[in-house]
mmCIF file of C-alpha atoms in Angstrom:
data_model
loop_
_atom_site.group_PDB
_atom_site.id
_atom_site.type_symbol
_atom_site.label_atom_id
_atom_site.label_comp_id
_atom_site.label_asym_id
_atom_site.label_seq_id
_atom_site.Cartn_x
_atom_site.Cartn_y
_atom_site.Cartn_z
ATOM 1 C CA MET A 118 -7.021 -6.163 -13.540
ATOM 2 C CA LEU A 119 -7.632 -4.281 -10.110
ATOM 3 C CA THR A 120 -6.150 -5.809 -7.105
ATOM 4 C CA PRO A 121 -6.015 -5.058 -3.587
ATOM 5 C CA VAL A 122 -2.525 -3.936 -2.791
ATOM 6 C CA LYS A 123 -2.343 -6.120 0.319
ATOM 7 C CA GLU A 124 -2.411 -8.870 -2.120
ATOM 8 C CA ILE A 125 0.063 -7.752 -4.412
ATOM 9 C CA LEU A 126 2.586 -7.219 -1.779
ATOM 10 C CA GLN A 127 2.101 -10.635 -0.260
ATOM 11 C CA ILE A 128 2.722 -11.950 -4.156
ATOM 12 C CA ALA A 129 5.876 -9.839 -3.946
ATOM 13 C CA ASP A 130 6.844 -11.165 -0.710
ATOM 14 C CA GLN A 131 6.571 -14.869 -1.936
ATOM 15 C CA ALA A 132 8.710 -14.200 -5.068
ATOM 16 C CA ASN A 133 11.408 -12.223 -2.574
ATOM 17 C CA THR A 134 11.160 -9.263 -4.607
ATOM 18 C CA ALA A 135 9.304 -5.793 -4.679
ATOM 19 C CA VAL A 136 6.488 -4.531 -6.447
ATOM 20 C CA ILE A 137 7.042 -0.923 -8.285
ATOM 21 C CA GLY A 138 4.506 1.852 -7.389
ATOM 22 C CA PHE A 139 4.611 4.989 -9.622
ATOM 23 C CA ASN A 140 2.964 7.999 -8.837
ATOM 24 C CA CYS A 141 0.989 9.376 -11.583
ATOM 25 C CA ILE A 142 -0.917 12.468 -12.070
ATOM 26 C CA ASP A 143 -3.140 11.928 -15.220
ATOM 27 C CA TYR A 144 -4.625 9.314 -17.789
ATOM 28 C CA ASN A 145 -1.413 9.202 -19.816
ATOM 29 C CA GLN A 146 0.827 8.129 -17.212
ATOM 30 C CA ILE A 147 -2.107 5.632 -15.611
ATOM 31 C CA TYR A 148 -2.523 4.271 -19.065
ATOM 32 C CA ALA A 149 1.158 3.811 -19.775
ATOM 33 C CA MET A 150 1.766 2.289 -16.492
ATOM 34 C CA VAL A 151 -0.784 -0.524 -16.542
ATOM 35 C CA HIS A 152 -0.196 -1.001 -20.459
ATOM 36 C CA ALA A 153 3.734 -1.604 -19.764
ATOM 37 C CA ALA A 154 3.065 -4.033 -16.727
ATOM 38 C CA GLU A 155 0.907 -5.896 -19.190
ATOM 39 C CA GLU A 156 3.532 -6.063 -21.674
ATOM 40 C CA VAL A 157 6.117 -7.484 -19.305
ATOM 41 C CA LYS A 158 3.806 -9.365 -17.223
ATOM 42 C CA LYS A 159 4.457 -7.862 -13.890
ATOM 43 C CA PRO A 160 2.194 -6.599 -11.254
ATOM 44 C CA VAL A 161 2.244 -2.646 -10.489
ATOM 45 C CA ILE A 162 0.747 -0.304 -7.997
ATOM 46 C CA CYS A 163 -0.587 3.158 -9.219
ATOM 47 C CA MET A 164 -0.415 5.844 -6.620
ATOM 48 C CA LEU A 165 -1.696 9.252 -5.897
ATOM 49 C CA TYR A 166 0.195 11.851 -3.920
ATOM 50 C CA PRO A 167 -2.438 14.191 -1.989
ATOM 51 C CA GLU A 168 -0.052 17.202 -2.861
ATOM 52 C CA HIS A 169 -1.024 16.959 -6.549
ATOM 53 C CA THR A 170 -4.810 17.288 -6.056
ATOM 54 C CA ALA A 171 -4.157 20.337 -4.284
ATOM 55 C CA LEU A 172 -2.252 21.659 -7.061
ATOM 56 C CA LYS A 173 -5.009 20.925 -9.355
ATOM 57 C CA ASN A 174 -3.116 18.590 -11.651
ATOM 58 C CA MET A 175 -5.830 15.637 -10.952
ATOM 59 C CA THR A 176 -9.163 16.784 -9.758
ATOM 60 C CA SER A 177 -9.762 14.493 -6.844
ATOM 61 C CA PRO A 178 -9.040 10.960 -5.379
ATOM 62 C CA GLU A 179 -12.398 9.957 -6.446
ATOM 63 C CA ILE A 180 -11.755 10.941 -10.252
ATOM 64 C CA PHE A 181 -8.100 9.566 -9.877
ATOM 65 C CA ALA A 182 -9.552 6.146 -8.695
ATOM 66 C CA GLU A 183 -12.239 5.764 -11.329
ATOM 67 C CA ILE A 184 -9.358 6.382 -14.136
ATOM 68 C CA VAL A 185 -7.311 3.641 -12.593
ATOM 69 C CA LYS A 186 -10.098 1.124 -12.253
ATOM 70 C CA ASN A 187 -11.182 1.477 -15.651
ATOM 71 C CA ALA A 188 -7.660 1.460 -17.173
ATOM 72 C CA ALA A 189 -7.043 -1.833 -14.995
ATOM 73 C CA LYS A 190 -9.909 -3.708 -16.684
ATOM 74 C CA GLU A 191 -7.901 -3.359 -20.117
ATOM 75 C CA VAL A 192 -5.016 -5.654 -18.693
ATOM 76 C CA SER A 193 -4.625 -9.175 -16.942
ATOM 77 C CA VAL A 194 -1.914 -8.191 -14.725
ATOM 78 C CA PRO A 195 -2.564 -7.233 -11.167
ATOM 79 C CA VAL A 196 -2.959 -3.513 -10.423
ATOM 80 C CA GLY A 197 -3.055 -1.872 -7.489
ATOM 81 C CA LEU A 198 -4.494 1.559 -6.355
ATOM 82 C CA HIS A 199 -2.685 3.285 -3.490
ATOM 83 C CA MET A 200 -2.596 6.651 -1.705
ATOM 84 C CA ASP A 201 0.846 7.912 -1.107
ATOM 85 C CA HIS A 202 1.969 9.864 1.661
ATOM 86 C CA CYS A 203 -0.742 11.904 3.663
ATOM 87 C CA GLN A 204 -1.478 13.252 6.883
ATOM 88 C CA ASP A 205 -4.970 14.341 6.660
ATOM 89 C CA ILE A 206 -7.225 11.257 8.125
ATOM 90 C CA ASP A 207 -10.432 13.034 6.345
ATOM 91 C CA TYR A 208 -8.670 13.133 2.926
ATOM 92 C CA ILE A 209 -7.477 9.541 3.655
ATOM 93 C CA ASN A 210 -11.343 8.364 4.308
ATOM 94 C CA ARG A 211 -12.212 9.936 1.150
ATOM 95 C CA ALA A 212 -9.537 7.796 -0.627
ATOM 96 C CA LEU A 213 -11.111 4.834 1.072
ATOM 97 C CA LYS A 214 -14.595 5.475 0.135
ATOM 98 C CA ALA A 215 -13.497 5.895 -3.424
ATOM 99 C CA GLY A 216 -11.998 2.520 -3.517
ATOM 100 C CA PHE A 217 -8.565 2.914 -2.762
ATOM 101 C CA SER A 218 -7.201 -0.394 -1.422
ATOM 102 C CA CYS A 219 -4.334 0.864 0.571
ATOM 103 C CA VAL A 220 -3.536 4.212 1.826
ATOM 104 C CA MET A 221 -0.319 5.667 3.609
ATOM 105 C CA TYR A 222 -0.699 7.609 6.822
ATOM 106 C CA ASP A 223 2.648 9.269 7.428
ATOM 107 C CA GLY A 224 3.264 10.362 10.547
ATOM 108 C CA SER A 225 6.758 9.805 10.634
ATOM 109 C CA MET A 226 7.446 13.440 11.965
ATOM 110 C CA LEU A 227 5.443 12.992 14.917
ATOM 111 C CA PRO A 228 6.243 11.998 18.251
ATOM 112 C CA PHE A 229 6.314 8.068 18.538
ATOM 113 C CA GLU A 230 3.225 7.443 20.417
ATOM 114 C CA GLU A 231 1.233 9.699 18.367
ATOM 115 C CA ASN A 232 2.367 8.303 15.316
ATOM 116 C CA ILE A 233 1.140 4.870 16.616
ATOM 117 C CA ALA A 234 -2.288 6.238 17.682
ATOM 118 C CA ASN A 235 -3.004 7.852 14.278
ATOM 119 C CA THR A 236 -1.882 5.220 12.526
ATOM 120 C CA LYS A 237 -3.996 2.492 14.496
ATOM 121 C CA LYS A 238 -7.130 4.936 14.118
ATOM 122 C CA VAL A 239 -6.586 4.927 10.061
ATOM 123 C CA ALA A 240 -5.885 1.087 10.239
ATOM 124 C CA ASP A 241 -9.141 0.532 12.166
ATOM 125 C CA THR A 242 -11.168 2.417 9.663
ATOM 126 C CA ALA A 243 -9.326 0.905 6.455
ATOM 127 C CA HIS A 244 -9.616 -2.615 7.840
ATOM 128 C CA ALA A 245 -13.452 -2.270 8.378
ATOM 129 C CA LEU A 246 -13.489 -1.274 4.622
ATOM 130 C CA GLY A 247 -11.137 -4.169 3.288
ATOM 131 C CA ALA A 248 -8.460 -1.781 2.803
ATOM 132 C CA ALA A 249 -4.686 -1.714 3.962
ATOM 133 C CA VAL A 250 -2.609 0.813 5.624
ATOM 134 C CA GLU A 251 1.288 1.635 5.031
ATOM 135 C CA ALA A 252 2.811 3.605 8.071
ATOM 136 C CA GLU A 253 6.394 5.314 7.994
ATOM 137 C CA LEU A 254 8.749 4.971 10.820
ATOM 138 C CA GLY A 255 11.852 6.494 10.785
ATOM 139 C CA HIS A 256 12.190 9.617 8.126
ATOM 140 C CA VAL A 257 12.653 9.549 4.713
ATOM 141 C CA GLY A 258 13.617 13.142 3.965
ATOM 142 C CA LEU A 259 14.845 15.140 1.070
ATOM 143 C CA ALA A 260 17.578 14.169 -1.189
ATOM 144 C CA GLU A 261 18.345 18.029 -1.921
ATOM 145 C CA THR A 262 19.284 17.929 1.850
ATOM 146 C CA VAL A 263 22.315 15.515 1.738
ATOM 147 C CA SER A 264 22.275 15.067 5.722
ATOM 148 C CA ASP A 265 18.522 13.701 5.230
ATOM 149 C CA GLN A 266 19.855 10.618 3.631
ATOM 150 C CA ASP A 267 23.228 10.414 5.822
ATOM 151 C CA ASN A 268 21.567 11.052 9.252
ATOM 152 C CA CYS A 269 21.557 8.009 10.858
ATOM 153 C CA ASP A 270 19.282 9.294 13.656
ATOM 154 C CA LEU A 271 16.605 9.561 11.216
ATOM 155 C CA TYR A 272 16.957 5.735 10.285
ATOM 156 C CA THR A 273 14.400 3.288 11.367
ATOM 157 C CA GLN A 274 15.392 1.085 14.280
ATOM 158 C CA PRO A 275 14.777 -2.434 14.442
ATOM 159 C CA ASP A 276 13.488 -3.100 17.830
ATOM 160 C CA ILE A 277 11.247 0.187 17.549
ATOM 161 C CA ALA A 278 9.781 -1.177 14.238
ATOM 162 C CA ALA A 279 8.614 -4.670 16.019
ATOM 163 C CA GLN A 280 6.778 -2.253 18.582
ATOM 164 C CA PHE A 281 5.243 -0.143 16.027
ATOM 165 C CA VAL A 282 4.031 -2.589 13.811
ATOM 166 C CA GLU A 283 2.275 -4.683 16.742
ATOM 167 C CA ARG A 284 0.649 -1.605 18.255
ATOM 168 C CA SER A 285 -0.399 0.265 15.088
ATOM 169 C CA SER A 286 -1.951 -2.880 13.409
ATOM 170 C CA CYS A 287 -0.346 -1.356 9.878
ATOM 171 C CA ASP A 288 -0.060 -3.575 6.875
ATOM 172 C CA ALA A 289 3.217 -2.374 5.476
ATOM 173 C CA LEU A 290 5.800 -0.135 6.893
ATOM 174 C CA ALA A 291 7.973 2.322 5.023
ATOM 175 C CA VAL A 292 11.551 2.361 6.311
ATOM 176 C CA ALA A 293 14.429 4.761 6.399
ATOM 177 C CA ILE A 294 17.614 3.169 5.549
ATOM 178 C CA GLY A 295 19.204 5.589 3.510
ATOM 179 C CA SER A 296 17.253 6.669 0.932
ATOM 180 C CA ALA A 297 15.400 10.167 0.056
ATOM 181 C CA HIS A 298 12.986 12.051 -2.188
ATOM 182 C CA GLY A 299 13.685 13.745 -5.284
ATOM 183 C CA PHE A 300 16.947 13.980 -7.025
ATOM 184 C CA TYR A 301 20.289 12.615 -5.351
ATOM 185 C CA LYS A 302 23.293 15.337 -4.889
ATOM 186 C CA GLN A 303 25.620 12.298 -4.087
ATOM 187 C CA THR A 304 24.711 8.585 -4.408
ATOM 188 C CA PRO A 305 22.653 6.950 -1.752
ATOM 189 C CA HIS A 306 24.155 3.896 0.043
ATOM 190 C CA LEU A 307 21.399 2.022 1.341
ATOM 191 C CA ASP A 308 21.899 0.604 4.837
ATOM 192 C CA ILE A 309 21.156 -3.302 3.875
ATOM 193 C CA LYS A 310 22.300 -4.552 7.193
ATOM 194 C CA ARG A 311 19.789 -2.507 8.858
ATOM 195 C CA LEU A 312 17.262 -3.571 6.648
ATOM 196 C CA THR A 313 17.873 -7.159 7.188
ATOM 197 C CA GLU A 314 17.356 -6.401 11.070
ATOM 198 C CA ILE A 315 14.140 -4.604 10.524
ATOM 199 C CA ASN A 316 12.700 -7.449 8.307
ATOM 200 C CA ALA A 317 13.746 -9.857 10.836
ATOM 201 C CA ALA A 318 11.942 -7.988 13.575
ATOM 202 C CA THR A 319 8.585 -7.551 11.630
ATOM 203 C CA SER A 320 6.072 -9.627 9.953
ATOM 204 C CA ILE A 321 5.019 -7.282 7.250
ATOM 205 C CA PRO A 322 6.029 -6.115 4.089
ATOM 206 C CA LEU A 323 8.738 -3.183 4.097
ATOM 207 C CA VAL A 324 8.610 -0.314 1.682
ATOM 208 C CA LEU A 325 11.401 1.670 0.196
ATOM 209 C CA HIS A 326 10.571 5.434 -0.629
ATOM 210 C CA GLY A 327 13.004 7.707 -2.681
ATOM 211 C CA GLY A 328 13.633 5.368 -5.619
ATOM 212 C CA THR A 329 15.013 7.774 -8.087
ATOM 213 C CA GLY A 330 18.494 7.526 -8.475
ATOM 214 C CA ILE A 331 19.223 4.260 -6.374
ATOM 215 C CA PRO A 332 21.921 2.231 -8.383
ATOM 216 C CA ASP A 333 20.256 -1.003 -9.519
ATOM 217 C CA ASP A 334 22.827 -3.488 -7.563
ATOM 218 C CA GLN A 335 21.770 -1.842 -4.282
ATOM 219 C CA LEU A 336 17.868 -2.134 -5.131
ATOM 220 C CA ASP A 337 18.620 -5.795 -5.834
ATOM 221 C CA GLN A 338 19.890 -6.303 -2.616
ATOM 222 C CA ALA A 339 16.951 -4.506 -1.083
ATOM 223 C CA PHE A 340 14.559 -6.431 -2.673
ATOM 224 C CA THR A 341 15.933 -9.698 -1.486
ATOM 225 C CA HIS A 342 16.333 -8.303 2.214
ATOM 226 C CA GLY A 343 13.120 -7.244 2.858
ATOM 227 C CA ILE A 344 11.610 -4.552 0.340
ATOM 228 C CA ASN A 345 8.316 -5.743 -1.070
ATOM 229 C CA LYS A 346 7.225 -2.325 -2.276
ATOM 230 C CA PHE A 347 9.324 0.331 -3.908
ATOM 231 C CA ASN A 348 8.237 3.835 -4.975
ATOM 232 C CA VAL A 349 9.246 5.565 -7.900
ATOM 233 C CA GLY A 350 7.686 9.526 -8.785
ATOM 234 C CA THR A 351 10.733 12.009 -9.502
ATOM 235 C CA GLU A 352 12.013 10.306 -12.507
ATOM 236 C CA PHE A 353 8.812 9.300 -14.103
ATOM 237 C CA PHE A 354 7.406 13.002 -13.714
ATOM 238 C CA LYS A 355 10.669 14.463 -15.156
ATOM 239 C CA LEU A 356 10.600 12.191 -18.152
ATOM 240 C CA TYR A 357 6.923 13.245 -18.453
ATOM 241 C CA LEU A 358 7.890 16.971 -18.199
ATOM 242 C CA ASP A 359 10.664 16.383 -21.171
ATOM 243 C CA LEU A 360 8.181 14.651 -23.320
ATOM 244 C CA HIS A 361 5.805 17.851 -22.977
ATOM 245 C CA ARG A 362 8.933 19.990 -23.985
ATOM 246 C CA GLU A 363 10.081 17.782 -26.846
ATOM 247 C CA TYR A 364 6.643 17.607 -28.262
ATOM 248 C CA TYR A 365 5.477 21.196 -28.195
ATOM 249 C CA LEU A 366 8.792 23.197 -28.060
ATOM 250 C CA ASP A 367 10.557 21.102 -30.706
ATOM 251 C CA LYS A 368 7.528 21.119 -32.943
ATOM 252 C CA ARG A 369 7.969 17.412 -33.458
ATOM 253 C CA SER A 370 3.992 17.144 -34.655
ATOM 254 C CA ASP A 371 1.972 19.320 -36.841
ATOM 255 C CA SER A 372 -1.087 17.807 -35.263
ATOM 256 C CA GLY A 373 -0.945 19.904 -32.304
ATOM 257 C CA ILE A 374 -2.507 18.810 -28.952
ATOM 258 C CA PHE A 375 -4.653 16.009 -30.597
ATOM 259 C CA ASP A 376 -1.517 13.249 -31.139
ATOM 260 C CA PHE A 377 0.143 14.129 -27.825
ATOM 261 C CA SER A 378 -1.368 11.431 -25.635
ATOM 262 C CA LYS A 379 -0.359 8.612 -27.991
ATOM 263 C CA TYR A 380 3.246 10.018 -28.405
ATOM 264 C CA ALA A 381 3.556 10.330 -24.442
ATOM 265 C CA GLN A 382 2.038 7.050 -23.777
ATOM 266 C CA ASP A 383 4.585 5.198 -26.203
ATOM 267 C CA GLU A 384 7.502 7.057 -24.755
ATOM 268 C CA LEU A 385 6.380 6.491 -21.015
ATOM 269 C CA MET A 386 6.078 2.968 -21.851
ATOM 270 C CA LYS A 387 9.545 2.462 -23.016
ATOM 271 C CA TYR A 388 10.902 4.019 -19.696
ATOM 272 C CA LEU A 389 8.356 1.799 -17.719
ATOM 273 C CA THR A 390 8.873 -1.767 -19.391
ATOM 274 C CA ASN A 391 12.660 -1.031 -18.593
ATOM 275 C CA LYS A 392 12.089 -0.206 -14.952
ATOM 276 C CA LEU A 393 9.598 -2.744 -14.411
ATOM 277 C CA GLN A 394 12.596 -5.320 -14.951
ATOM 278 C CA LEU A 395 13.902 -4.543 -11.420
ATOM 279 C CA SER A 396 11.040 -6.569 -10.302
ATOM 280 C CA LYS A 397 12.125 -10.191 -10.337
ATOM 281 C CA PHE A 398 8.671 -11.765 -10.691
#
């Protein structure tokens, strides 16, 4: 059931947990995601990362949106459609017109005032269309650069977050508290104290990026201290790549390409039904 992301985040907030958002690139991942969510009876958010369209893995945000909309019709659980990290406002507007109910404007590397101004511009357009906006304050860097996750200068500051939320009109805020994108070279240690302070200083759902490799016990703490949306991409894509290798290189099937979708969807669902247990709905 296609559901506005803002409504899903409200459900998560009321349950004192986080909904998981998965980056997807094609029908197999989208199908597996919505049907895994249906199997475990938990809401889920399907996310498109703009760079993947640039790489031609997915033709356009318009086609991606239609695939998600149709897949969501097949299940009864809430399914959200979200545009992940994007700095291109024209591209964001395309996504909004295509039916994305939430878009992320990422101005985290811009000066504070410019980040606010651009986020506010996106929010004004999104709100007029009934959609929501996720922003980022602080900077969630790359896990391959260990200093990114350990550099407290890049972390979100609670008092600055309060100002940012009020002035930008964003509906959700991605925070930097010790996570990073990609595979970690060392175990991350989330700053739960800082998260608690940010949550107290703001009144909107908080988002945790860089979900691959964070220990479950830390995630449990984060979900009960303000995180209402949790992004997963790297490990989901790595699994999908491995499934291609297993199927084609190991010659598990004599049927060639025609049976791959069913094989991939079944294997992806095994991972997804387990991962979704992190959400305590």
